[in-house]
mmCIF file of C-alpha atoms in Angstrom:
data_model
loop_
_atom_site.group_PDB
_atom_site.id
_atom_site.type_symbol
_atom_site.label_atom_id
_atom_site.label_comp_id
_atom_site.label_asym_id
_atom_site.label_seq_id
_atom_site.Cartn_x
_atom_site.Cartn_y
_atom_site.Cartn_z
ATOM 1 C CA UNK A 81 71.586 343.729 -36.908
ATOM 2 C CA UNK A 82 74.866 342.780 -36.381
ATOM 3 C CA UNK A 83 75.897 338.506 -36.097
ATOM 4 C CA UNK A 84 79.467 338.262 -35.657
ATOM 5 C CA UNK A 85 81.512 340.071 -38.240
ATOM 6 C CA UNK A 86 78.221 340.141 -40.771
ATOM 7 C CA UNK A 87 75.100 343.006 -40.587
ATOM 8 C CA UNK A 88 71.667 341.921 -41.892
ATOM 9 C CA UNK A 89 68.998 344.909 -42.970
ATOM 10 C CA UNK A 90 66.376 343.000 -44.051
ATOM 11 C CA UNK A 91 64.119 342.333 -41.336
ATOM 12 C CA UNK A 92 60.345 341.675 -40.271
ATOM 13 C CA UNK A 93 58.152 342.929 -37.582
ATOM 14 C CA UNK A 94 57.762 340.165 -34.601
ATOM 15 C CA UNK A 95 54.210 340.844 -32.466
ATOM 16 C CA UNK A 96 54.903 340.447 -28.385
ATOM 17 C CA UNK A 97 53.062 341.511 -25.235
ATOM 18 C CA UNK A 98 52.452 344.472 -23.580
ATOM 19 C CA UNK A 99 51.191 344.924 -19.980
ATOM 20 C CA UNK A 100 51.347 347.470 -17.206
ATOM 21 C CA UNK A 101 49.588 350.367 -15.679
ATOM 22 C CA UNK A 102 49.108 354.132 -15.727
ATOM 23 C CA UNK A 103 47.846 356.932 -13.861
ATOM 24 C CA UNK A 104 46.175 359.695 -14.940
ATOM 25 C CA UNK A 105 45.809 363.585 -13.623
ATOM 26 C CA UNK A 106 42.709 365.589 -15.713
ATOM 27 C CA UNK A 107 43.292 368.897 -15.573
ATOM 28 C CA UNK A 108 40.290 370.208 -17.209
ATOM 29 C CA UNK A 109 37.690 368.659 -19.576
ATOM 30 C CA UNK A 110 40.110 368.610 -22.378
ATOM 31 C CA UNK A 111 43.524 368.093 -21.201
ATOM 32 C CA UNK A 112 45.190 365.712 -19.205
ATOM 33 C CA UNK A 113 48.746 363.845 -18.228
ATOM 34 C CA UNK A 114 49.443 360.069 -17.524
ATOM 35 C CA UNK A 115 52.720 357.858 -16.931
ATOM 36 C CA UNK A 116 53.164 354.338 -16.632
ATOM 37 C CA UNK A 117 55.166 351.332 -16.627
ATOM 38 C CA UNK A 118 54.768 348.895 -18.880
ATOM 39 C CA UNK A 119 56.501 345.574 -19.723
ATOM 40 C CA UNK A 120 57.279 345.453 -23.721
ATOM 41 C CA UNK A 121 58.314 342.886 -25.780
ATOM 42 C CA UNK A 122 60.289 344.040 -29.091
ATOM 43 C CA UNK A 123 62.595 342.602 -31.943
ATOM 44 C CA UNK A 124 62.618 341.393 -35.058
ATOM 45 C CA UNK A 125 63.081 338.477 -37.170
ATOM 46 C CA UNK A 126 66.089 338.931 -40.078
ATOM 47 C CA UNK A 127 66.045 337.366 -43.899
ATOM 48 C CA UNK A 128 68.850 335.106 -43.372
ATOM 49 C CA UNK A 129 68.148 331.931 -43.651
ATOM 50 C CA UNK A 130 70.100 330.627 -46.470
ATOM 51 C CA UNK A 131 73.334 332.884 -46.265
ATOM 52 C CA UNK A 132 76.381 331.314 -47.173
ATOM 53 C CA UNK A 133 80.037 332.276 -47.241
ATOM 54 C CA UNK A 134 83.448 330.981 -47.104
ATOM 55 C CA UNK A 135 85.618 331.714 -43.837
ATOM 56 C CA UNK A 136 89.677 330.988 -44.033
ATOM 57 C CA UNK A 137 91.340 330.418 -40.778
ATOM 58 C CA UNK A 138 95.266 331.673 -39.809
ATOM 59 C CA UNK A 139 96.620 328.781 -41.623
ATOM 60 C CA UNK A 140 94.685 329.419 -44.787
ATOM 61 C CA UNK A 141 91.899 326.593 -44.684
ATOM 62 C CA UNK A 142 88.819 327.350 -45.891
ATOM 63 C CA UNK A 143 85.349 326.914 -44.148
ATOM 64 C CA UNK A 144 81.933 327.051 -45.631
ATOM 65 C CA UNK A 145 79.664 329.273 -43.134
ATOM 66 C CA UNK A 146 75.929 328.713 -43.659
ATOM 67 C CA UNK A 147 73.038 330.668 -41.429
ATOM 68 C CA UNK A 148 70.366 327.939 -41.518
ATOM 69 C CA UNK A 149 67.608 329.707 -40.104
ATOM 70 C CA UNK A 150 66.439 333.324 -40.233
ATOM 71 C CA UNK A 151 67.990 335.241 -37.202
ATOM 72 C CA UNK A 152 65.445 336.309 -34.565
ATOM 73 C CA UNK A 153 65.955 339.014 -32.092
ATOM 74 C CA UNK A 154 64.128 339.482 -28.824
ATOM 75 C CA UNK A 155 63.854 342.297 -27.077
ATOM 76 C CA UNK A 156 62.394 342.732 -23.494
ATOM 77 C CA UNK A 157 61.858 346.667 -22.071
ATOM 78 C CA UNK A 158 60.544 348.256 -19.453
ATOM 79 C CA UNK A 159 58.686 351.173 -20.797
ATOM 80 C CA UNK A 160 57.441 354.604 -19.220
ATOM 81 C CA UNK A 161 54.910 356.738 -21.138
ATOM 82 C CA UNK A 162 54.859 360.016 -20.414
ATOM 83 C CA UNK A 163 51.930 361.535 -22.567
ATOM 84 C CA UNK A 164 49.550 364.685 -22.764
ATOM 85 C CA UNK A 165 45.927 363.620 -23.580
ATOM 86 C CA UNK A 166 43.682 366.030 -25.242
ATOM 87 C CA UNK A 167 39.738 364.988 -25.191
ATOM 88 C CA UNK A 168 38.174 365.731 -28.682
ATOM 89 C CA UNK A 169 34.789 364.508 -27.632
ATOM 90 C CA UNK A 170 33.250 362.363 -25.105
ATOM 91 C CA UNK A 171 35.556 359.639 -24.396
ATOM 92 C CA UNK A 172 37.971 360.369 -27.249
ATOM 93 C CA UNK A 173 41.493 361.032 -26.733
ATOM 94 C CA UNK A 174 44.672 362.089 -28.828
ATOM 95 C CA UNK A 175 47.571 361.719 -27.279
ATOM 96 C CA UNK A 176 51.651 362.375 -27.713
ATOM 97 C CA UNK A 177 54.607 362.155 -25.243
ATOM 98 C CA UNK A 178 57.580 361.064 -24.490
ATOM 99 C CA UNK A 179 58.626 357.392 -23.638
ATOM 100 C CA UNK A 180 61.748 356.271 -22.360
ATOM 101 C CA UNK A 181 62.992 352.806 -22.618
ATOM 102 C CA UNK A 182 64.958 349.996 -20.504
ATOM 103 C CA UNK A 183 65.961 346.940 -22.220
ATOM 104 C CA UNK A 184 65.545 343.972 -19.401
ATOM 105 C CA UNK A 185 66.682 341.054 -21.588
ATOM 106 C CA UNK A 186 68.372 341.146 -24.891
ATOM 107 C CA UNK A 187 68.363 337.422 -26.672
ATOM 108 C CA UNK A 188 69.960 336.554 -30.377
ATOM 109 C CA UNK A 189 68.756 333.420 -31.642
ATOM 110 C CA UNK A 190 70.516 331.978 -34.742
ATOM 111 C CA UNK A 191 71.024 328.247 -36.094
ATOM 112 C CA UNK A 192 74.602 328.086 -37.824
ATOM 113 C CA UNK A 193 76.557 325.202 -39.342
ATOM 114 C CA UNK A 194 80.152 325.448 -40.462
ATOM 115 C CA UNK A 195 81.568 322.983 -42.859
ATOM 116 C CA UNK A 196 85.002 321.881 -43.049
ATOM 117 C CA UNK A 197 85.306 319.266 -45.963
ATOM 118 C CA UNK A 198 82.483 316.675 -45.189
ATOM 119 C CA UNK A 199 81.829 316.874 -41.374
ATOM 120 C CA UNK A 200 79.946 319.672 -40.805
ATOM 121 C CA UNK A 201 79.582 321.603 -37.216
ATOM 122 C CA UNK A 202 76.083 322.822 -36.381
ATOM 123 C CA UNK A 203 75.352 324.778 -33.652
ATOM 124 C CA UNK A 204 72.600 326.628 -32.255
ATOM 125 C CA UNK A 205 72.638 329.731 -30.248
ATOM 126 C CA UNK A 206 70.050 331.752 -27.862
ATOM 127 C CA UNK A 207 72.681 334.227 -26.587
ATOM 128 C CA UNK A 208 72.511 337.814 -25.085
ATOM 129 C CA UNK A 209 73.124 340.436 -27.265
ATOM 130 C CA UNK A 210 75.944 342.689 -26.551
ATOM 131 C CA UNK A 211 75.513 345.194 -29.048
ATOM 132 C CA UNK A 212 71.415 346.684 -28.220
ATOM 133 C CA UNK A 213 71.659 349.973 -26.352
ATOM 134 C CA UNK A 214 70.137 349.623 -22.692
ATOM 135 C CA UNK A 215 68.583 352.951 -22.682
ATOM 136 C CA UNK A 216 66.381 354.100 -25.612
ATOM 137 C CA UNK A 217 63.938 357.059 -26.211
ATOM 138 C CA UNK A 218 61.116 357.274 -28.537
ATOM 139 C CA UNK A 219 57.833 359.316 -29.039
ATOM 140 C CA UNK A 220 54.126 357.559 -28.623
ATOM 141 C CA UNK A 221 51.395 359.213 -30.164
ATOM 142 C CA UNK A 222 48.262 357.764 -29.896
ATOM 143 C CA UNK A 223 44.332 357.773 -29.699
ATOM 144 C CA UNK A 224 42.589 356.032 -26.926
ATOM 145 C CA UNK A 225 38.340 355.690 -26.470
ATOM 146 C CA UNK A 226 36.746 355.396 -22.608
ATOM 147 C CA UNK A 227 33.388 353.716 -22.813
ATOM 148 C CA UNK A 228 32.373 353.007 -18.835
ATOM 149 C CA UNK A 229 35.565 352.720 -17.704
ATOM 150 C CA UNK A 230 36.882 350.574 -20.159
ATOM 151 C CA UNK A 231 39.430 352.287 -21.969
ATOM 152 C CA UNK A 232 40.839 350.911 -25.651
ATOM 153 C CA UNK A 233 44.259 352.479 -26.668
ATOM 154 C CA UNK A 234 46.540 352.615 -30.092
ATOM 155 C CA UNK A 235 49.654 354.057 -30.225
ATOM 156 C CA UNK A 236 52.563 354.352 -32.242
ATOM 157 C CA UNK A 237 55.847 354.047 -30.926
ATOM 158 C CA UNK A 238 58.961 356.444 -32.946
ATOM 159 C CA UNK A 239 62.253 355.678 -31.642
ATOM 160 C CA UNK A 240 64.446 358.508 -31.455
ATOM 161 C CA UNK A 241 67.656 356.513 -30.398
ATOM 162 C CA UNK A 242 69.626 353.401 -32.536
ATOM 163 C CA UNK A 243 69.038 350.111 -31.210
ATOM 164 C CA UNK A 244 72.584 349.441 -31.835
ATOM 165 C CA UNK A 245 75.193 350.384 -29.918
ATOM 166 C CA UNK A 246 77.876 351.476 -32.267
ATOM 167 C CA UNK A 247 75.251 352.631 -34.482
ATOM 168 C CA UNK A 248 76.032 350.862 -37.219
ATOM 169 C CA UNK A 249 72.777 350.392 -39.094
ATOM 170 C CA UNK A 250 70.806 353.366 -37.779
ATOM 171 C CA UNK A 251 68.274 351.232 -36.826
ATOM 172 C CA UNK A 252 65.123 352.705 -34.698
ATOM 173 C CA UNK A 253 62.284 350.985 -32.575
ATOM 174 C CA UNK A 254 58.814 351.829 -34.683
ATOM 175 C CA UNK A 255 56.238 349.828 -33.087
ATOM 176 C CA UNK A 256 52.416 349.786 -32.867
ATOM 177 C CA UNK A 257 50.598 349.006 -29.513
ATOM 178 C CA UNK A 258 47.126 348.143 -28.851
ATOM 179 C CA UNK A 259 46.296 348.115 -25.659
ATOM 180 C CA UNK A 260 42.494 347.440 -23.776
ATOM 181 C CA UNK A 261 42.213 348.534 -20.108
ATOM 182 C CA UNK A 262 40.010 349.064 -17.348
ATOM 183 C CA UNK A 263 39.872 352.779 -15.655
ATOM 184 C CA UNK A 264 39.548 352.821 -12.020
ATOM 185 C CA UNK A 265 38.845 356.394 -10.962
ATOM 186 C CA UNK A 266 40.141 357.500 -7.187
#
């Protein structure tokens, strides 16, 4: 993640939400195809707290630059699964697809303080992040169970596209989602 002129690598996983619906067309016994929409929440939370470094200015004064808290990113998408389901037995399901991904609200929050001399300048900042891609790709694959209509689901999400822009870090979406549902059957 990039913070001003600075990139962070470290980072850990944040849990969110997930929520939505899908529709699915059985073929035959075994095979099957659904798509959905769903409303994800993403991000990550970055080692920083502590960071420290001195900034000079045009005319040459120096600044010490501290990150007080570790940054957190937060990511809001709107998600379509696209996946072929294959029934192993009764109820069982392995499935693998396609998702693409629309980022609805991109939020940096980071606590800063910048100290010239003895009077330092904090600030804190829950801004929108410039440099997330809108449009991302990645590939669920999954297992799901159906036990009287109820329907538990886990899938894990491989990004195929950097979150980033300008691709600096390379960084991908990997996520896990566990989803429980209720199947209504037209």
């Amino acid at each position: 993640m990039t913070a001003g002129s600075f990139t962070f690598y470290n980072s850990k996983s944040k849990t969110g939400i997930t929520f939505g619906a899908e529709a699915q067309y059985q073929f035959t016994k075994v095979f099957a195809l659904s798509g959905g929409v769903m409303y994800t929440q993403k991000g990550a939370t970055y080692d920083t707290k502590g960071f420290s470094t001195n900034l000079t200015d045009l005319k040459g004064n120096t600044y010490k630059y501290n990150i007080d808290e570790d940054i957190k990113l937060k990511l809001d998408y709107l998600t379509i699964p696209i996946l072929a389901n294959v029934y192993v037995a009764k109820g069982l399901a392995l499935k693998a697809g396609i998702q693409p991904e629309i980022a609805i609200n991109k939020k940096m929050q980071i606590q800063t303080s910048i100290t010239p001399s003895d009077n330092p300048f904090i600030t804190s900042t829950n801004s929108d992040v410039k440099n997330v891609s809108t449009f991302g790709l990645s590939i669920p694959i999954g297992i799901s169970y159906e036990y009287h209509n109820f329907v538990a689901d886990a899938r894990y999400n491989l990004g195929l596209t950097n979150i980033e822009k300008e691709k600096a870090s390379g960084a991908k979406h990997q996520n896990i989602a566990i989803t429980i549902g209720y199947k209504i059957i037209l």
